[in-house]
Short mmCIF file of C-alpha atoms in Angstrom, two decimals:
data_model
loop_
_atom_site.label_atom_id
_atom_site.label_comp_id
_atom_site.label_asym_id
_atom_site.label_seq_id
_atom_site.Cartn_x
_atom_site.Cartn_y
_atom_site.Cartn_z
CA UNK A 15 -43.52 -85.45 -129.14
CA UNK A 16 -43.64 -87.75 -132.07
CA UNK A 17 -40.96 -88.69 -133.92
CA UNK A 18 -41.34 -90.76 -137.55
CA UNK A 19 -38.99 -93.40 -138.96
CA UNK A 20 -39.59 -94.71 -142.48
CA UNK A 21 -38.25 -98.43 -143.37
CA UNK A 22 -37.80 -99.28 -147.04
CA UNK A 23 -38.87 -97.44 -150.10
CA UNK A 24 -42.79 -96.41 -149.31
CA UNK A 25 -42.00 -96.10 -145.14
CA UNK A 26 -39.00 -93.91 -146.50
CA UNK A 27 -41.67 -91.49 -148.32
CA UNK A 28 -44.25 -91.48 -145.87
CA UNK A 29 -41.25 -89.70 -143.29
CA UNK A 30 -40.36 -87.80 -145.89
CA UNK A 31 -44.01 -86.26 -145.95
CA UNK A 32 -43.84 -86.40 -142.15
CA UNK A 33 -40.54 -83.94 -142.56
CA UNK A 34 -42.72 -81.58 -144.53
CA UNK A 35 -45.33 -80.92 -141.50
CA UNK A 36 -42.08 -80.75 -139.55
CA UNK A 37 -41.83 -83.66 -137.28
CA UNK A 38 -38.42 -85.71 -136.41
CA UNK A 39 -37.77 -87.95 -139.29
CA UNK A 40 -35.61 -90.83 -140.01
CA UNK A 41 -35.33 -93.23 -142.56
CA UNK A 42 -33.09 -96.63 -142.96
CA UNK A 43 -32.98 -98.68 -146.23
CA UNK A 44 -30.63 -100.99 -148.03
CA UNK A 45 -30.73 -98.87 -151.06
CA UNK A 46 -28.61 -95.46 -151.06
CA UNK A 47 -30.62 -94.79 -154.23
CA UNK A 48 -33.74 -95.03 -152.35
CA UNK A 49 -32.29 -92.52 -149.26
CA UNK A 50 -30.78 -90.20 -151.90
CA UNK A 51 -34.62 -89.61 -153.19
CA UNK A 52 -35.96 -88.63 -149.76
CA UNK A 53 -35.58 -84.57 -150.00
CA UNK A 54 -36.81 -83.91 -146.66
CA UNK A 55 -35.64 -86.89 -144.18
CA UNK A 56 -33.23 -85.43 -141.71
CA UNK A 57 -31.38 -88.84 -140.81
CA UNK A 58 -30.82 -91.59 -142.94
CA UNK A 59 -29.14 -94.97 -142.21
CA UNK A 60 -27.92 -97.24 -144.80
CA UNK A 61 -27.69 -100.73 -143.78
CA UNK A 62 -24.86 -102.33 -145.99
CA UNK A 63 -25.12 -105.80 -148.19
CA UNK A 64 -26.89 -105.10 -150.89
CA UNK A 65 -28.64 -102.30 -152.88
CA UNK A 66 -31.92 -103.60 -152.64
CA UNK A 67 -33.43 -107.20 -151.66
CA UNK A 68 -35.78 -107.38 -154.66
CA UNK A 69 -39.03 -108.48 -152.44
CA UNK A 70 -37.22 -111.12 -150.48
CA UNK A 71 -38.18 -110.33 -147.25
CA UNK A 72 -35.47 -113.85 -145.93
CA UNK A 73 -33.12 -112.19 -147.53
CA UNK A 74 -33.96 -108.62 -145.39
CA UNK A 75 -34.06 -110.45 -142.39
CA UNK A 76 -30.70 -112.36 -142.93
CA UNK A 77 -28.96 -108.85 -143.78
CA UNK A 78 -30.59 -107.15 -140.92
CA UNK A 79 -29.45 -109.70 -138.67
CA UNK A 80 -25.53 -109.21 -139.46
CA UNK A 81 -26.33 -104.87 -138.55
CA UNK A 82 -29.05 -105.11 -135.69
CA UNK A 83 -26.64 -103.56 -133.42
CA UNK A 84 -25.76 -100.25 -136.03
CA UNK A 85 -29.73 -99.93 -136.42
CA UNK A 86 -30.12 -99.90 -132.78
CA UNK A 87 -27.52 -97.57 -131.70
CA UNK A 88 -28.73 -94.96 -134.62
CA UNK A 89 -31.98 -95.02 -132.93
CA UNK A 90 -31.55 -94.95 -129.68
CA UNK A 91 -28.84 -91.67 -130.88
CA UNK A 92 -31.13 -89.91 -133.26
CA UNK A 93 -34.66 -91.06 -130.99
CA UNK A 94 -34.13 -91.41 -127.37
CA UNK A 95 -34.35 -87.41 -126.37
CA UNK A 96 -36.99 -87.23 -123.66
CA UNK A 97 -39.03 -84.81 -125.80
CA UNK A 98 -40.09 -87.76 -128.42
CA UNK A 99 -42.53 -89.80 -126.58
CA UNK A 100 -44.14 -91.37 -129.43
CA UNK A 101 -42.24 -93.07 -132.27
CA UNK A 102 -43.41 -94.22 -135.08
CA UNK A 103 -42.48 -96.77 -138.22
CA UNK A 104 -43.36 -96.72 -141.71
CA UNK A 105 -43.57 -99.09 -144.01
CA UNK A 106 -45.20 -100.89 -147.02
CA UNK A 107 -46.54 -104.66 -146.37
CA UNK A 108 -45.70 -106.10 -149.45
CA UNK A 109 -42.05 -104.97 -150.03
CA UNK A 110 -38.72 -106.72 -149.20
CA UNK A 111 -36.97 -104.07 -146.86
CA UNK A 112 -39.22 -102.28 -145.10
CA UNK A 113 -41.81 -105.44 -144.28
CA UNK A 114 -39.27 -107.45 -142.66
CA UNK A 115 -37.23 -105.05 -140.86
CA UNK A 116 -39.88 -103.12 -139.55
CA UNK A 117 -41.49 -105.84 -137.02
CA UNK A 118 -37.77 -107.08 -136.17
CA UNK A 119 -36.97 -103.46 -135.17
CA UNK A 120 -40.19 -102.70 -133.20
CA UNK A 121 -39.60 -105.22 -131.22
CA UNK A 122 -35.75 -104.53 -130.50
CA UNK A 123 -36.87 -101.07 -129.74
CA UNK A 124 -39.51 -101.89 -127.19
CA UNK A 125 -36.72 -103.79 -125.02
CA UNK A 126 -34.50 -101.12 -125.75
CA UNK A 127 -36.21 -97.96 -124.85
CA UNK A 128 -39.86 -99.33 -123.45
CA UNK A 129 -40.15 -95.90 -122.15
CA UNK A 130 -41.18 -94.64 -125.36
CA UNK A 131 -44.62 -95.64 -127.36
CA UNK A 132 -44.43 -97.47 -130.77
CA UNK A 133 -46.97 -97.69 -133.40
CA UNK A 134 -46.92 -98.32 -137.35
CA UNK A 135 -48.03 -97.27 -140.26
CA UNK A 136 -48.37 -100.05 -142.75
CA UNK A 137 -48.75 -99.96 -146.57
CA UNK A 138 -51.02 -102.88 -147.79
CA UNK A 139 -50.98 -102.96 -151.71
CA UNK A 140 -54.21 -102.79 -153.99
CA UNK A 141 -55.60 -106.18 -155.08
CA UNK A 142 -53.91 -105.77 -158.49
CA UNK A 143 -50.23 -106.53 -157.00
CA UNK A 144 -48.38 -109.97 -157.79
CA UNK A 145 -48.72 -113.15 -156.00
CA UNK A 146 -45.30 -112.85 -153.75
CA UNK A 147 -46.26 -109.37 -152.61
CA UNK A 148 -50.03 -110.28 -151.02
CA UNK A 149 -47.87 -113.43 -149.62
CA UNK A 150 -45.21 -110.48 -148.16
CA UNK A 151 -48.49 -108.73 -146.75
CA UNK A 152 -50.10 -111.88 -144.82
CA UNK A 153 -46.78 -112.68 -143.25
CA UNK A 154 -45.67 -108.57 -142.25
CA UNK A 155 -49.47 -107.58 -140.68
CA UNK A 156 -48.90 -111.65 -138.96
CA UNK A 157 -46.25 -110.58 -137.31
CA UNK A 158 -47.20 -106.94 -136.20
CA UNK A 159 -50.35 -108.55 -134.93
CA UNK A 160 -48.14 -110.33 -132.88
CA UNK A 161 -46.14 -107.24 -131.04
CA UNK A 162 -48.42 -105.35 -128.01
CA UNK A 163 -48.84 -101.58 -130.26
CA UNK A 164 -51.11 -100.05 -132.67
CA UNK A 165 -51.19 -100.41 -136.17
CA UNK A 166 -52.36 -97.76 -138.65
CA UNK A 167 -53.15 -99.89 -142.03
CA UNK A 168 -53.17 -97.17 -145.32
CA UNK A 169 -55.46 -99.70 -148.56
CA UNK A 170 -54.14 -98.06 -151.66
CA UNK A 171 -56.91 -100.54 -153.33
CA UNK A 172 -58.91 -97.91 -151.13
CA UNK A 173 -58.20 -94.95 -153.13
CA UNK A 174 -58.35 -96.96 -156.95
CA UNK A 175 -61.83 -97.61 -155.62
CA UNK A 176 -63.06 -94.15 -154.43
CA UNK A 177 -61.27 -91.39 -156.39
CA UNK A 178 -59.86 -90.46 -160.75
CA UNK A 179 -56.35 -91.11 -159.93
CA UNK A 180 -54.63 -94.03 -161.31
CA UNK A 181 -50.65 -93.52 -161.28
CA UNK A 182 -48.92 -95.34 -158.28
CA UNK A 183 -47.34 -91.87 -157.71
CA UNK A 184 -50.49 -90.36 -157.29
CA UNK A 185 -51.85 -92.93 -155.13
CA UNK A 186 -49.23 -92.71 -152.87
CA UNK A 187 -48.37 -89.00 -152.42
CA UNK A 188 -52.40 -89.00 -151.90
CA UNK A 189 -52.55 -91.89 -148.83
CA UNK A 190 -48.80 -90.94 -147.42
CA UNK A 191 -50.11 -86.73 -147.34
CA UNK A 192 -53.32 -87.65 -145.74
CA UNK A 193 -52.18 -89.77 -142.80
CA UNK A 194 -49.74 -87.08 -141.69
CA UNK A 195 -52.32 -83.95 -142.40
CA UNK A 196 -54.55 -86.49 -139.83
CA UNK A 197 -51.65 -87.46 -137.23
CA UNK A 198 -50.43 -83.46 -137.73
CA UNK A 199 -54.23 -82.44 -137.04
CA UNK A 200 -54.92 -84.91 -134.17
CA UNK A 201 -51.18 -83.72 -132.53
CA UNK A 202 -52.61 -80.43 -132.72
CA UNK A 203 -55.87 -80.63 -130.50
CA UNK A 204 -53.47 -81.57 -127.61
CA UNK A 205 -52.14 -78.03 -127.57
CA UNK A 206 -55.81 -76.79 -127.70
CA UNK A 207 -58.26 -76.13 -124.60
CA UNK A 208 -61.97 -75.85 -124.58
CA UNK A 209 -64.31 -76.18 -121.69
CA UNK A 210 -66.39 -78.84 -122.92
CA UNK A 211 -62.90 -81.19 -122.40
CA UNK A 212 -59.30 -81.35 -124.51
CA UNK A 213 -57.49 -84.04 -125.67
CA UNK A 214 -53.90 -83.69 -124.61
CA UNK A 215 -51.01 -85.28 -124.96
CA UNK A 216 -51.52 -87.91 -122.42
CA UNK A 217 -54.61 -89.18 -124.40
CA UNK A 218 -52.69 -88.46 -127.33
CA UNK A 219 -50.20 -91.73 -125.88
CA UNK A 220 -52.60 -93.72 -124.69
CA UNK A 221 -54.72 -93.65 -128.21
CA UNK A 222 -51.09 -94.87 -129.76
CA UNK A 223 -50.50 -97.33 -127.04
CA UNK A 224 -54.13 -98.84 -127.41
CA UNK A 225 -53.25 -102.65 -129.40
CA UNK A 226 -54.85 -102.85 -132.18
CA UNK A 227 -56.16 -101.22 -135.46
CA UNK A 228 -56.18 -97.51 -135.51
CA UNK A 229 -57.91 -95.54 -138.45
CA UNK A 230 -59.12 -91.51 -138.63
CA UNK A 231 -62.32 -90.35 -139.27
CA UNK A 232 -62.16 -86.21 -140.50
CA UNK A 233 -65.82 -84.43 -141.09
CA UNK A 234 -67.66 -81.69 -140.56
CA UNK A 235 -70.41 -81.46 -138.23
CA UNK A 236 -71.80 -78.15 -139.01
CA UNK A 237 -74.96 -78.01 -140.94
CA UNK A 238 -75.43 -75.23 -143.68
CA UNK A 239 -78.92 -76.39 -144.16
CA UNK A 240 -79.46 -74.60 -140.22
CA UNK A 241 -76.23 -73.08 -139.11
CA UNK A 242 -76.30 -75.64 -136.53
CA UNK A 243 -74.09 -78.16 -135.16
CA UNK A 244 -75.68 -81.51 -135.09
CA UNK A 245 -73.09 -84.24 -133.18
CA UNK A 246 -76.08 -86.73 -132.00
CA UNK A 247 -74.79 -90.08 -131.45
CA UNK A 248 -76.60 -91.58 -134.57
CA UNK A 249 -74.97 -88.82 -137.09
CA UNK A 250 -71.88 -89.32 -135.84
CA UNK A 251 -72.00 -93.25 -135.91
CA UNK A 252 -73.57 -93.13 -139.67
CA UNK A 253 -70.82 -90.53 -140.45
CA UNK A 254 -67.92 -93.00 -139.04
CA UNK A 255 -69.49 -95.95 -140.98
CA UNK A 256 -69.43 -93.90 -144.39
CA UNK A 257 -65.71 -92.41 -143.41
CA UNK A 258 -64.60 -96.50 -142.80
CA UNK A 259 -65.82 -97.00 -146.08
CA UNK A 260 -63.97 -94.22 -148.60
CA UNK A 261 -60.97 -93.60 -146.63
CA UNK A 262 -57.65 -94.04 -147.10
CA UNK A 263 -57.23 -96.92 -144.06
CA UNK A 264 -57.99 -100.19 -144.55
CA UNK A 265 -62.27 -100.60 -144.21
CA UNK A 266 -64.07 -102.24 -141.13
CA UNK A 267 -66.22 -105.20 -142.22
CA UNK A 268 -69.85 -104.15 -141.92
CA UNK A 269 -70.52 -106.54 -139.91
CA UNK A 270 -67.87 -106.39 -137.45
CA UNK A 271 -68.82 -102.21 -137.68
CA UNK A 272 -71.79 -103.09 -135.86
CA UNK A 273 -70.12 -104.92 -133.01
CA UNK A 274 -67.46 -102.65 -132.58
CA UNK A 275 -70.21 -99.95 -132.25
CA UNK A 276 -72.15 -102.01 -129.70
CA UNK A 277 -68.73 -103.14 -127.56
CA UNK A 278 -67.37 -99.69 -128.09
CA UNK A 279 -63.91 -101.45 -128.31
CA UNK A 280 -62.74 -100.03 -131.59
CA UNK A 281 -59.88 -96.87 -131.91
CA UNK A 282 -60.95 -94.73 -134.30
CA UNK A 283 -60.10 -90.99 -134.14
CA UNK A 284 -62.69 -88.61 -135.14
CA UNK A 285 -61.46 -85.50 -135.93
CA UNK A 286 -64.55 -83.34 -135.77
CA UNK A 287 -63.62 -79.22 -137.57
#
């Protein structure tokens, strides 16, 4: 049902994680050395002109522009079987490749097959990062604002500020591992039935089709203290609000967490064990 595609270096690794729990992967990059790395990625696309585009995201856009058509026909080959309803991109925010191909692409896509549902998974890059790369950020997360899907923001500042690890590789095998264990878990419940309701795969599509920010809450709401489970509205709101803060996704404001609790117009996934 879902189907991944990874754009540029870090959306390249995040499908490559997304191979691992055994979805439909593809990746496309200007850099063979970059698609070489990817040990799990079933299809790969090379766009040609250049080896890399060294953070210029112009420069991705004016490649890009020369091989729209190749990129297009490679996904609508590789991605257009009835069985993958949902598709989703990867990328980082504050690279070259990935950041400016990925918006140009969703929106191709979305004329091209509007059958299928889009969403993204987008990178943004801790506070410690040069100048040109928070610039890259503001302009990529501008224009997926402006497309009609969901967008599912990973903060590596997020995991600098909550856990011991400090290597980038760390980091980023953490936050790419996580959000597929989450989308893996979450695509799981819709084979699941229980009398108390299900989510299946229809609500799985409309969650991904909702515009807008999309984040996942995991936690347990059994209590050891009285072998009971305790899933009152106020646990489970002060649960979300402390999940918002420490995860891997990109926190909610505390103050707009309070009107997004009142207007009830947030989608956050709460993935309750």
């Amino acid at each position: 049902m879902i189907a991944f595609i990874g754009c540029g270096g870090a959306g390249g690794n995040i499908a490559d994680e997304a191979s691992k729990a055994g979805f439909v992967t593809g990746a496309i990059n200007f850099s063979k050395q970059d698609l070489d790395s990817l040990d799990n990625v079933q299809l790969k696309l090379r766009i040609p002109g250049s080896e890399g585009v060294g953070h210029d995201r112009d420069e991705a856009k004016r490649l890009l522009s020369k091989h729209y058509k190749m990129c297009i026909e490679w996904i609508i080959e590789h991605f257009s079987n009835p069985s993958i309803e949902v598709i989703i991109f990867a990328t980082s925010s504050g690279g070259g490749t990935g950041s400016a191909i990925t918006p140009m692409l969703v929106e191709l896509m979305k004329q091209m097959m509007p059958e299928k549902t889009y969403s993204v998974i987008v990178v943004t890059p801790d506070l410690s990062e040069v100048d040109n790369i928070q610039a890259n950020t503001l302009d990529t997360i501008g224009e997926l604002s402006g497309l009609d899907l969901s967008i599912v923001p990973l903060d590596n500042n997020q995991i600098k500020k909550y856990s011991n690890i400090g290597t980038k590789s760390e980091i980023y095998l953490l936050t790419n591992t996580t959000v597929i264990n989450h989308l893996a878990m979450l695509h799981g419940y819709t084979e699941k039935a229980s009398k108390n309701g299900t989510f299946d795969k229809r609500d799985f599509k409309t969650t991904f089709k909702t515009k807008g920010i999309l984040t996942f809450s995991e936690f347990d709401i059994f209590s050891t203290v009285n072998n009971t489970f305790n899933i009152s509205a106020e646990l489970v709101a002060d649960r979300i609000h402390e999940e918002w803060q420490k995860s891997i996704y990109v926190p909610v404001p505390q103050e707009q967490q309070l009107f997004l609790m009142a207007k009830k117009t947030y989608c956050n996934i709460l993935i309750m064990n």
